[in-house]
Short mmCIF file of N, CA and C in Angstrom, two decimals:
data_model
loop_
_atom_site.label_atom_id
_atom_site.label_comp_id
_atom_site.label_asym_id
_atom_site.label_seq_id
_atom_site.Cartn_x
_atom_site.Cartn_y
_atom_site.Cartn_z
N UNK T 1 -135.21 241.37 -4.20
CA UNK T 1 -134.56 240.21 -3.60
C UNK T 1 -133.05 240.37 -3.67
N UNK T 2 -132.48 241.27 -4.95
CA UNK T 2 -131.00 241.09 -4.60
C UNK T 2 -130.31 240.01 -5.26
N UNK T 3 -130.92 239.03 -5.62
CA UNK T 3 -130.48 237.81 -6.57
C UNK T 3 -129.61 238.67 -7.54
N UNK T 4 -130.24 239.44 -8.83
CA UNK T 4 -129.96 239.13 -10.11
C UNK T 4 -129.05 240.18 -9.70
N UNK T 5 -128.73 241.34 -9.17
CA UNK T 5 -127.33 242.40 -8.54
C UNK T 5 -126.42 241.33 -8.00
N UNK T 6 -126.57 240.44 -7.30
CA UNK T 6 -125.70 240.26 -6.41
C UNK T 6 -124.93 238.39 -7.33
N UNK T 7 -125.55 237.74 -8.57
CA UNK T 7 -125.16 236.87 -9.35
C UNK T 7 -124.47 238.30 -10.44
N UNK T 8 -124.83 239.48 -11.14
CA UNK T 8 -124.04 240.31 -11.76
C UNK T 8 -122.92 240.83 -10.91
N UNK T 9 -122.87 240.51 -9.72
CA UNK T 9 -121.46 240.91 -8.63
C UNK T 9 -120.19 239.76 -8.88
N UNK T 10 -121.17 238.69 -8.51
CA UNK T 10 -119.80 237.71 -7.94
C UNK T 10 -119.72 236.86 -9.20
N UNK T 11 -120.45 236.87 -10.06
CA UNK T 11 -119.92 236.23 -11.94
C UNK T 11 -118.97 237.37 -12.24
N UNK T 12 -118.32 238.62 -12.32
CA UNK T 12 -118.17 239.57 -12.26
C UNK T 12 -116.44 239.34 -11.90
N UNK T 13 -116.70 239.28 -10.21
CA UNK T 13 -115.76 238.75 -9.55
C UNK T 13 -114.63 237.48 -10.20
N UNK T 14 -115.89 236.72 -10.22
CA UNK T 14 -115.09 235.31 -10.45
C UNK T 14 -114.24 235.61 -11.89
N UNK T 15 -114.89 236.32 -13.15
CA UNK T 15 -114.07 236.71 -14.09
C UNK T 15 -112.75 237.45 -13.95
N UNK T 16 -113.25 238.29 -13.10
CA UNK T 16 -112.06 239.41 -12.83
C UNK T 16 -110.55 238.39 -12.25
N UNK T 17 -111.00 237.28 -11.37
CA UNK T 17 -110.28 236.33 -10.78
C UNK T 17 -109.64 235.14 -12.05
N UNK T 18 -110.41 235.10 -12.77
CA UNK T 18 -110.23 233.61 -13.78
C UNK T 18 -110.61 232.48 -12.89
N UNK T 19 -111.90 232.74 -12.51
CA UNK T 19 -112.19 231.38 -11.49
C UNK T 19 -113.60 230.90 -12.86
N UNK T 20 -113.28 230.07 -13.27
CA UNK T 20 -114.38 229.39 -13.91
C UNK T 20 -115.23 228.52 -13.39
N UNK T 21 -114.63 227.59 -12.08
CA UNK T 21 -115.37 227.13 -11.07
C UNK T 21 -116.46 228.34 -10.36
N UNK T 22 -116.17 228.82 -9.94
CA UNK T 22 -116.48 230.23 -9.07
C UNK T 22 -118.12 230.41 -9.83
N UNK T 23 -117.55 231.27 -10.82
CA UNK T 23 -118.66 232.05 -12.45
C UNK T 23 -119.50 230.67 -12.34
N UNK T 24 -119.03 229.15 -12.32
CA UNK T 24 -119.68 228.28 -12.75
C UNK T 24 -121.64 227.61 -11.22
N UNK T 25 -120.18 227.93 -10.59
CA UNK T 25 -121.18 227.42 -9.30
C UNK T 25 -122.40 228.30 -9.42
N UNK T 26 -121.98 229.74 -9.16
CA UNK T 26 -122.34 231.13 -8.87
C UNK T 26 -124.07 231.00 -10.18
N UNK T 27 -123.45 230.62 -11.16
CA UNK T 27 -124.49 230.60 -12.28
C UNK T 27 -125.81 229.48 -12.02
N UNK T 28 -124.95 228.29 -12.00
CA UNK T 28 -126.01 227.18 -11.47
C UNK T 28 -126.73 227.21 -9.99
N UNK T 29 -126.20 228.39 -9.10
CA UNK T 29 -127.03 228.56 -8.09
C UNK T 29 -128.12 229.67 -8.35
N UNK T 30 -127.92 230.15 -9.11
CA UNK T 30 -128.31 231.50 -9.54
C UNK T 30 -129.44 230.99 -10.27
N UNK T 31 -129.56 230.21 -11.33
CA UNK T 31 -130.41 229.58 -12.08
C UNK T 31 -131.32 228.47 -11.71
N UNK T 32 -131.02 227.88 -10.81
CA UNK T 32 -131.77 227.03 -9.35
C UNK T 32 -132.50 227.52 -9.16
N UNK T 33 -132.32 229.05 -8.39
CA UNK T 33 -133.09 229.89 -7.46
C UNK T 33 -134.05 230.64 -7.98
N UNK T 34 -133.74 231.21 -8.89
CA UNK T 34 -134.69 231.41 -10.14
C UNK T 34 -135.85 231.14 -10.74
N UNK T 35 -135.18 229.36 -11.32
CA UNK T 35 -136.18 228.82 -11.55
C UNK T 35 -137.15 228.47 -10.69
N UNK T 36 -136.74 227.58 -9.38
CA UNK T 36 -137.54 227.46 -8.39
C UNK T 36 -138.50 229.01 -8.23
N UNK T 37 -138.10 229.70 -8.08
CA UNK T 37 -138.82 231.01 -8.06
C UNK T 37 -140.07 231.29 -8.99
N UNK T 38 -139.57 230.66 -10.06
CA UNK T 38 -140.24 230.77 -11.00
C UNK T 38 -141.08 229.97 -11.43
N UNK T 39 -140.94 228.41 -10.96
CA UNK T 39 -141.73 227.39 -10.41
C UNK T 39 -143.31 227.88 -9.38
N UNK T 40 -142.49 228.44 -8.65
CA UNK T 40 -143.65 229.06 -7.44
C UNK T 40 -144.33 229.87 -8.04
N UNK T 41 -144.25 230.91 -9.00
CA UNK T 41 -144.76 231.62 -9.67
C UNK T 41 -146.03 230.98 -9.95
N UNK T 42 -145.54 229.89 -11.06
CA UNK T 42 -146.44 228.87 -11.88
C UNK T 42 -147.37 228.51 -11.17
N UNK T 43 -146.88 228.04 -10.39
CA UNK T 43 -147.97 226.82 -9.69
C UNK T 43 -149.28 227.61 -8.78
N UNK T 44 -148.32 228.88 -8.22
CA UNK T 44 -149.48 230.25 -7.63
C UNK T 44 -150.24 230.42 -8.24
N UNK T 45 -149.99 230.50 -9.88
CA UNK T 45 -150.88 231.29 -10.74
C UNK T 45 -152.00 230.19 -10.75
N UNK T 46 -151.31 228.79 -10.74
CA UNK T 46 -152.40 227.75 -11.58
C UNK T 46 -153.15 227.33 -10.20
N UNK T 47 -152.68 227.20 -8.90
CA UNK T 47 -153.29 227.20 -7.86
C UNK T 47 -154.46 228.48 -7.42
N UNK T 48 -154.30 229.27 -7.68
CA UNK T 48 -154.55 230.71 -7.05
C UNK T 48 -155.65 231.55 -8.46
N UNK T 49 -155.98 230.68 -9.62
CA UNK T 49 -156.86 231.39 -10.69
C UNK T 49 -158.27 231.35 -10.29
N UNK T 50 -158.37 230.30 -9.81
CA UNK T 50 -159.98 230.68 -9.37
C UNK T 50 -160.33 231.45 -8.19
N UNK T 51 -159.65 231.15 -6.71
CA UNK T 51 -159.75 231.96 -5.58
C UNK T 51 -159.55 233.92 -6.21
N UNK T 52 -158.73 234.01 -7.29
CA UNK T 52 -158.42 235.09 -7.41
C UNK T 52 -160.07 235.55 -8.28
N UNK T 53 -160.32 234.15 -9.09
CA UNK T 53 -162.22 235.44 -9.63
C UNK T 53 -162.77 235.38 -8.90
N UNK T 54 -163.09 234.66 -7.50
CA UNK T 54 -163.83 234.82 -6.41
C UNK T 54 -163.45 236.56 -6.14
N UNK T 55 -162.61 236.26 -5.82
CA UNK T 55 -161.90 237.51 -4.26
C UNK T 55 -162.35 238.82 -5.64
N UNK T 56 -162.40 238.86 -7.04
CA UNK T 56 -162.03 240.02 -7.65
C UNK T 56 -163.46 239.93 -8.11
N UNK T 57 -164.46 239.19 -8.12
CA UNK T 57 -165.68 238.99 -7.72
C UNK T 57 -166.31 239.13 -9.67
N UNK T 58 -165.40 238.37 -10.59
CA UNK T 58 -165.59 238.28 -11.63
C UNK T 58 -166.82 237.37 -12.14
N UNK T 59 -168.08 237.78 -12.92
CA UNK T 59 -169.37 237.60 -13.16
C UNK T 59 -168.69 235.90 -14.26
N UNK T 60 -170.07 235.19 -13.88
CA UNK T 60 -169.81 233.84 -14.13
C UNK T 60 -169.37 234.13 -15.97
N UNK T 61 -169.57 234.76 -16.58
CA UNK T 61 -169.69 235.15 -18.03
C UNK T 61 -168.52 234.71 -18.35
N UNK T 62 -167.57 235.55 -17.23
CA UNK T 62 -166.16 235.67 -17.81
C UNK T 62 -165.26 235.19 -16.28
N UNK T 63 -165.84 234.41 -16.12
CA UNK T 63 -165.28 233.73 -14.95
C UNK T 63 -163.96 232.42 -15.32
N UNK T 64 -164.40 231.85 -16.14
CA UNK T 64 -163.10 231.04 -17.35
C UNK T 64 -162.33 231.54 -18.05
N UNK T 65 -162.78 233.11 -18.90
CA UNK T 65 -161.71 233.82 -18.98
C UNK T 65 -160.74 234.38 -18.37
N UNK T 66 -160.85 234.51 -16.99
CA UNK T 66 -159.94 235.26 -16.12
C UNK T 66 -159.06 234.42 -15.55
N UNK T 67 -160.03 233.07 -15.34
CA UNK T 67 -158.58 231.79 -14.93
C UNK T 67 -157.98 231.66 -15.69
N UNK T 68 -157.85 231.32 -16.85
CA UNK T 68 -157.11 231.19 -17.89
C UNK T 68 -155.80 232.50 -18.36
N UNK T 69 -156.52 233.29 -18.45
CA UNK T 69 -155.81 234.90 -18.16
C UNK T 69 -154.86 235.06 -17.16
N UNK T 70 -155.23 234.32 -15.73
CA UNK T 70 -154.23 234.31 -14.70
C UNK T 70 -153.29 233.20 -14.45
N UNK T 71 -153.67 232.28 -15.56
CA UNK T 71 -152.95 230.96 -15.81
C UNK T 71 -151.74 231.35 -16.90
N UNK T 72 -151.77 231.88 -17.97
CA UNK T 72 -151.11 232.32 -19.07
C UNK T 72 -149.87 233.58 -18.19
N UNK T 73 -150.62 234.49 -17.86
CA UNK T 73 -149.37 235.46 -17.49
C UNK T 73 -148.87 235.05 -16.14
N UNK T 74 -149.42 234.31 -15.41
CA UNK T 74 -148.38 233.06 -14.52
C UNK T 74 -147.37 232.36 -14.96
N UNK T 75 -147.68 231.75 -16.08
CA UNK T 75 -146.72 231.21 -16.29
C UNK T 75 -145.59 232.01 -17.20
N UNK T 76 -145.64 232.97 -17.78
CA UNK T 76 -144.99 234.16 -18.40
C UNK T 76 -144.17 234.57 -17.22
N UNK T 77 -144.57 235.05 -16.04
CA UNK T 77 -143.93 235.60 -15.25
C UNK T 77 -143.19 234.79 -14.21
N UNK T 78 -143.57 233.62 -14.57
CA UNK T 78 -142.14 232.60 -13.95
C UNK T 78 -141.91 231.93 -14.94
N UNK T 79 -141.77 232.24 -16.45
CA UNK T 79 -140.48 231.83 -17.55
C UNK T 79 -139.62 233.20 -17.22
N UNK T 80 -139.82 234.17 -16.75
CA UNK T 80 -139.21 235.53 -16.24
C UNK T 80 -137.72 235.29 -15.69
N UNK T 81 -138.19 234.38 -14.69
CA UNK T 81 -136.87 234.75 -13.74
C UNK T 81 -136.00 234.17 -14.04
N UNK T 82 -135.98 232.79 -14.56
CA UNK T 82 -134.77 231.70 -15.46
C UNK T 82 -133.93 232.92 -16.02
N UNK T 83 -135.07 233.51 -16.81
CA UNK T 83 -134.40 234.40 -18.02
C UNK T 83 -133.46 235.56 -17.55
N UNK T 84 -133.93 235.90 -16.27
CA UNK T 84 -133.36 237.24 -15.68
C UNK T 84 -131.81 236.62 -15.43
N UNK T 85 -131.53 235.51 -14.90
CA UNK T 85 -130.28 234.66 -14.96
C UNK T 85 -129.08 235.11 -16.08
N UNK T 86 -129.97 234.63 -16.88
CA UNK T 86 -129.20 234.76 -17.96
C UNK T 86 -128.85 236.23 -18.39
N UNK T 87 -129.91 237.64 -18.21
CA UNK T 87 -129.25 238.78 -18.17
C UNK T 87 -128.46 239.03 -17.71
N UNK T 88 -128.42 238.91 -15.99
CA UNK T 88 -127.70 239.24 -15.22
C UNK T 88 -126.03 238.61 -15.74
N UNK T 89 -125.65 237.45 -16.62
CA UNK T 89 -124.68 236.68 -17.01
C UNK T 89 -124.47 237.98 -18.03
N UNK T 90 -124.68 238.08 -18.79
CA UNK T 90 -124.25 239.39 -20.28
C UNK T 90 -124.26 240.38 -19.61
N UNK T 91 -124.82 241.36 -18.37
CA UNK T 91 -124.01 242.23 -17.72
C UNK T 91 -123.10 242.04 -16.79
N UNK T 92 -122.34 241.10 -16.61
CA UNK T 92 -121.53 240.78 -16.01
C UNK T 92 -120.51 240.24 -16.82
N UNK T 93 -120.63 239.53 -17.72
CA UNK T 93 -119.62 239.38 -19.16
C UNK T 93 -119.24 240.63 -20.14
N UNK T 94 -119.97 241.96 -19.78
CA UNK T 94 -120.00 243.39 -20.37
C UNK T 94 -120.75 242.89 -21.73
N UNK T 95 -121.23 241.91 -22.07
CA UNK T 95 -122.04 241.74 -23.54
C UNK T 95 -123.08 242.99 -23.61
N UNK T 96 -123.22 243.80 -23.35
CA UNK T 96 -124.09 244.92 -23.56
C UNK T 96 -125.17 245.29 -24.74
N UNK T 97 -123.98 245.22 -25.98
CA UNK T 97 -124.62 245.25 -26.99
C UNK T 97 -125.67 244.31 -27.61
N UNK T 98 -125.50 243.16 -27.63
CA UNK T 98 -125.94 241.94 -27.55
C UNK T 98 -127.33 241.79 -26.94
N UNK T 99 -126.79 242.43 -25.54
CA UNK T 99 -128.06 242.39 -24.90
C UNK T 99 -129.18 243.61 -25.47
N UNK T 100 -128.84 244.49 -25.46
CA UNK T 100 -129.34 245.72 -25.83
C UNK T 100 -130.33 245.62 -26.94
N UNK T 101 -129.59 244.73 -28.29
CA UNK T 101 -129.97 244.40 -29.18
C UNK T 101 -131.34 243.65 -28.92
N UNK T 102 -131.26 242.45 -28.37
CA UNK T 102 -132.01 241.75 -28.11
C UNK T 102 -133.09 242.11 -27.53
N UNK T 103 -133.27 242.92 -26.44
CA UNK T 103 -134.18 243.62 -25.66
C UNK T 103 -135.11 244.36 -26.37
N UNK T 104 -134.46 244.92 -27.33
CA UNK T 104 -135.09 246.06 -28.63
C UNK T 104 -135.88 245.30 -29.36
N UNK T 105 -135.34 244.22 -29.79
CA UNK T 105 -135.85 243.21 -30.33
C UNK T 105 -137.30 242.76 -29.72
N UNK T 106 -137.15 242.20 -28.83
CA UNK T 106 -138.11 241.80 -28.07
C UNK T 106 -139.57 242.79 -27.83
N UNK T 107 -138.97 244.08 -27.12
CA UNK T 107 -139.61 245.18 -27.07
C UNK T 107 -140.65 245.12 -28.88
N UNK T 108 -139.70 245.27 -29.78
CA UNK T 108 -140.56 245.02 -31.05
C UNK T 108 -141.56 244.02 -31.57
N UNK T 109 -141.07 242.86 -31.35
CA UNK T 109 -141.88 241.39 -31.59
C UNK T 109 -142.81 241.53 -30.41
N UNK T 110 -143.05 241.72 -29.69
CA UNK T 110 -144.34 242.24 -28.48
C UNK T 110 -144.80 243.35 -29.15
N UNK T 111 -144.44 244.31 -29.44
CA UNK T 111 -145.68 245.38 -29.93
C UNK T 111 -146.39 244.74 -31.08
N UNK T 112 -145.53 244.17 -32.16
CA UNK T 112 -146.02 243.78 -33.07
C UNK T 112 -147.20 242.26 -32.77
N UNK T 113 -146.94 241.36 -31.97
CA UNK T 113 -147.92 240.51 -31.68
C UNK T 113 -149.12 241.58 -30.97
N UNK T 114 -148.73 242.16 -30.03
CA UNK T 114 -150.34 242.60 -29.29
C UNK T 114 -150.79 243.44 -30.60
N UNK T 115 -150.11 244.24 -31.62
CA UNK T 115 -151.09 244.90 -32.64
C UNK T 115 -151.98 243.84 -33.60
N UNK T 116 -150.94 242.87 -33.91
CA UNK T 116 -151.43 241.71 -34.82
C UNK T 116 -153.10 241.07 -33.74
N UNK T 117 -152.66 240.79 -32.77
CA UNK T 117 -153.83 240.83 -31.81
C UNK T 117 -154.88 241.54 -32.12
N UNK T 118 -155.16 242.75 -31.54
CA UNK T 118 -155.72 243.83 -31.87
C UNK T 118 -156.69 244.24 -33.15
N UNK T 119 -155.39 244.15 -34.52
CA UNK T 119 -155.83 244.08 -35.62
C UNK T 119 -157.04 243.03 -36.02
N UNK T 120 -156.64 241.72 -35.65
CA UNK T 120 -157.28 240.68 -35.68
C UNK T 120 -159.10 240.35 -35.17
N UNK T 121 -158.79 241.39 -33.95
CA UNK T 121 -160.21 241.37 -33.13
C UNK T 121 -160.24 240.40 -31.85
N UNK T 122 -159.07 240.11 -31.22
CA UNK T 122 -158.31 239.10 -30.60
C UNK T 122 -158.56 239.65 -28.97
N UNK T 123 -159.19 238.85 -28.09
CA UNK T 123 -159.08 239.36 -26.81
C UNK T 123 -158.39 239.43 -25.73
N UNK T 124 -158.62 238.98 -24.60
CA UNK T 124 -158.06 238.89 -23.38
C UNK T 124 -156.74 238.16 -23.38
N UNK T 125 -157.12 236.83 -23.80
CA UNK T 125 -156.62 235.51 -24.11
C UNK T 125 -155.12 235.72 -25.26
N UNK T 126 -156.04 236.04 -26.33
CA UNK T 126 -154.81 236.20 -27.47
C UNK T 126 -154.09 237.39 -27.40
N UNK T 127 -154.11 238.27 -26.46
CA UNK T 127 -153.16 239.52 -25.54
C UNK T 127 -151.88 238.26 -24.30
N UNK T 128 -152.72 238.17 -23.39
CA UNK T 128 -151.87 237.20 -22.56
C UNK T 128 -151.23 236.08 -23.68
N UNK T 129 -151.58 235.22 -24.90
CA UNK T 129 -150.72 234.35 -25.06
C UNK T 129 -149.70 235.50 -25.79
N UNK T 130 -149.83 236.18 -26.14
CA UNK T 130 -149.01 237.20 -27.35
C UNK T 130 -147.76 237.40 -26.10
N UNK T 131 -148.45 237.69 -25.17
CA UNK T 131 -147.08 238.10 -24.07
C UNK T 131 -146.52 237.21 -23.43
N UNK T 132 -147.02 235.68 -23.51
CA UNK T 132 -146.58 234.74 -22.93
C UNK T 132 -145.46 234.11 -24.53
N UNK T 133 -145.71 234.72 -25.60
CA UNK T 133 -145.15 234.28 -26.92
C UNK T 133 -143.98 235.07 -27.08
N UNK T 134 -144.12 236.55 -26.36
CA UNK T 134 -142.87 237.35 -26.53
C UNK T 134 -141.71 236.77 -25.33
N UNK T 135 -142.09 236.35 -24.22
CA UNK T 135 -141.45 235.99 -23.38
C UNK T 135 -140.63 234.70 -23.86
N UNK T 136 -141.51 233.58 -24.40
CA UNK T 136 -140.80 232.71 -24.77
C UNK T 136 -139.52 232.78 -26.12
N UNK T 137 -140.13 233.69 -26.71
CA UNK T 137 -139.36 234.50 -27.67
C UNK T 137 -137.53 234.48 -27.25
N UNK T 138 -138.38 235.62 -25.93
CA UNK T 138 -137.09 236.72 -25.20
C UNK T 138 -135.99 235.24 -24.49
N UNK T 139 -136.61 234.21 -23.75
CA UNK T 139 -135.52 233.36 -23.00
C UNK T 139 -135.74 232.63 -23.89
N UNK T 140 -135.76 232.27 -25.25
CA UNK T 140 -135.09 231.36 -26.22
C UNK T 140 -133.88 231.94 -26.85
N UNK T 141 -134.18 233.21 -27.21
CA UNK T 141 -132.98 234.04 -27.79
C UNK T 141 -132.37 234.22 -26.78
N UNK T 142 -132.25 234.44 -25.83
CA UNK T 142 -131.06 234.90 -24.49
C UNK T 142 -129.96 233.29 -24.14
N UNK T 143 -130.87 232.54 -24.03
CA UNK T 143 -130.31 231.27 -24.47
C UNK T 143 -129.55 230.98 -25.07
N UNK T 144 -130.26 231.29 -26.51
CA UNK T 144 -129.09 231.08 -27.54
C UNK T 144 -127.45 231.74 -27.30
N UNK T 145 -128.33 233.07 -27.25
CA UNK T 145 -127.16 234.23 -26.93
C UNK T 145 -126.02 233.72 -25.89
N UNK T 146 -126.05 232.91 -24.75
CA UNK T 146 -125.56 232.60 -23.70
C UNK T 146 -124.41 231.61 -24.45
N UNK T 147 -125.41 230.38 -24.83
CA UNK T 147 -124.50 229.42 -25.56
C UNK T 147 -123.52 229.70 -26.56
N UNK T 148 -123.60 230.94 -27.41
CA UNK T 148 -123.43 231.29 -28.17
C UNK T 148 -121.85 232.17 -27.90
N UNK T 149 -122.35 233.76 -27.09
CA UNK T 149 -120.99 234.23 -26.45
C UNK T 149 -120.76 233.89 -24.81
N UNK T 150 -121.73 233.29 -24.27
CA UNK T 150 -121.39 232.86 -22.80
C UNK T 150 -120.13 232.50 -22.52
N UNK T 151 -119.34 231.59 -23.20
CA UNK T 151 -118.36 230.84 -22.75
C UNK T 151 -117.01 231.57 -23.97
N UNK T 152 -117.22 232.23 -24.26
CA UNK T 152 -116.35 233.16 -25.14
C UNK T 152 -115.79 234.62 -24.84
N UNK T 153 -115.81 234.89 -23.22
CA UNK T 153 -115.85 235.97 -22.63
C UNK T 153 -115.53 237.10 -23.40
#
């Protein structure tokens, strides 16, 4: 789509300028579009779970597991794009490290839930919430991170 390049362009810009209006608009349109995006996500997933065990022709057994399954990483993958917002803001503020950090982070607290999973004897379900848990994880801390050095260029 070009969104999250083209909000790391002109936040970028607007710094390079000292336009805080600019960075400001640029962000709240950016995070609109996003979310809405990410809205549609949601509502696909929660609209679209059962037509999808039809069409994938999933046996009645596990026919509730798979809606649910496509309900969970639906909504994971539109808490996604809010969050991508907020990356695109720390590469465009050069916060790198920060970010870097965090990512690693994340990357870790996800391996470690799907093993804890795993270990446990944990299925379908407690895999998708584990990744719907790292996500919420990842745009709570990016959040923070934002509030934190966002406005501290």
């Amino acid at each position: 789509v070009g969104l999250h390049s083209a909000t790391i362009r002109y936040v970028s810009l607007g710094l390079g300028r000292n336009d805080d209006k600019a960075i400001e608009r640029i962000v709240n349109t950016s995070m609109f579009l996003f979310t809405a995006i990410g809205a549609i996500v949601v509502i696909f997933s929660l609209v679209m779970a059962s037509p999808m065990s039809l069409f994938f022709k999933v046996g009645s057994k596990n026919f509730i597991l798979f809606q649910k399954l496509i309900m969970i990483i639906g909504i994971s993958a539109g808490l996604s794009f809010p969050r991508r917002v907020l990356d695109a803001i720390f590469l465009a503020f050069e916060k790198y490290e920060p970010l870097n950090l965090f990512n690693s982070g994340i990357i870790i607290i996800r391996g470690l839930l799907i093993y804890f999973v795993l270990i446990k004897g944990g299925g379908l379900i407690e895999l998708g919430l584990a990744e719907l848990c790292s996500e919420i994880i990842n745009f709570t801390a990016k959040f923070y991170l934002y509030v934190r050095l966002g406005n501290k260029n």
